[in-house]
């Protein structure tokens, strides 16, 4: 499912970024580009990133 329409980032890509070593929402943003434009996806993107980090 697309989370960030501006950058075309999916929930799966966010989880993959965490699997690949991102350990904070900031790092996930840097890797995926999520929330780097309009910012509307920030809340959901952050929640998914936190969930994925908690599962690591
Ligand atoms: Fe993610 Fe706009 S939807 S920056």
CSV table of C-alpha atoms and ligand atoms in Angstrom, one decimal:
chain,number,residue,atom,x,y,z
A,1,UNK,CA,0.0,0.0,0.0
A,2,UNK,CA,1.3,3.4,-0.9
A,3,UNK,CA,2.0,5.5,2.2
A,4,UNK,CA,3.7,8.5,0.5
A,5,UNK,CA,2.1,9.5,-2.7
A,6,UNK,CA,4.6,12.3,-3.4
A,7,UNK,CA,7.5,9.9,-3.4
A,8,UNK,CA,5.7,6.6,-4.1
A,9,UNK,CA,6.8,5.0,-0.9
A,10,UNK,CA,5.0,1.8,0.2
A,11,UNK,CA,4.6,0.4,3.7
A,12,UNK,CA,6.7,-2.5,2.6
A,13,UNK,CA,9.6,-0.2,1.6
A,14,UNK,CA,9.5,1.4,5.0
A,15,UNK,CA,9.7,-2.0,6.6
A,16,UNK,CA,12.5,-3.0,4.3
A,17,UNK,CA,14.4,0.2,5.2
A,18,UNK,CA,14.2,-0.9,8.9
A,19,UNK,CA,15.3,-4.5,8.0
A,20,UNK,CA,18.3,-2.9,6.1
A,21,UNK,CA,19.4,-1.0,9.2
A,22,UNK,CA,17.4,2.2,9.6
A,23,UNK,CA,16.8,2.6,13.4
A,24,UNK,CA,14.7,5.8,13.5
A,25,UNK,CA,12.0,7.6,11.6
A,26,UNK,CA,14.6,10.1,10.6
A,27,UNK,CA,16.8,7.4,9.0
A,28,UNK,CA,13.8,5.8,7.3
A,29,UNK,CA,13.0,9.2,5.8
A,30,UNK,CA,16.6,9.6,4.6
A,31,UNK,CA,16.6,6.2,3.0
A,32,UNK,CA,13.1,6.2,1.4
A,33,UNK,CA,12.4,9.8,0.8
A,34,UNK,CA,9.1,9.4,2.6
A,35,UNK,CA,7.7,12.6,4.0
A,36,UNK,CA,10.2,14.7,2.2
A,37,UNK,CA,7.7,16.7,0.1
A,38,UNK,CA,4.2,17.7,1.4
A,39,UNK,CA,4.5,15.8,4.7
A,40,UNK,CA,0.9,14.5,4.8
A,41,UNK,CA,2.3,10.9,5.1
A,42,UNK,CA,4.4,11.7,8.1
A,43,UNK,CA,2.0,10.4,10.8
A,44,UNK,CA,1.3,7.1,9.2
A,45,UNK,CA,4.9,6.7,7.9
A,46,UNK,CA,6.2,7.3,11.4
A,47,UNK,CA,3.8,4.8,13.0
A,48,UNK,CA,4.8,2.1,10.5
A,49,UNK,CA,8.5,2.8,11.0
A,50,UNK,CA,8.2,2.7,14.8
A,51,UNK,CA,6.2,-0.6,14.6
A,52,UNK,CA,8.9,-2.1,12.4
A,53,UNK,CA,11.7,-0.9,14.6
A,54,UNK,CA,10.0,-2.3,17.7
A,55,UNK,CA,9.8,-5.7,15.9
A,56,UNK,CA,13.5,-5.8,15.1
B,1,LIG,FE1,4.6,11.9,1.5
B,1,LIG,FE2,3.6,14.0,0.3
B,1,LIG,S1,2.6,12.1,0.6
B,1,LIG,S2,5.6,13.8,1.2
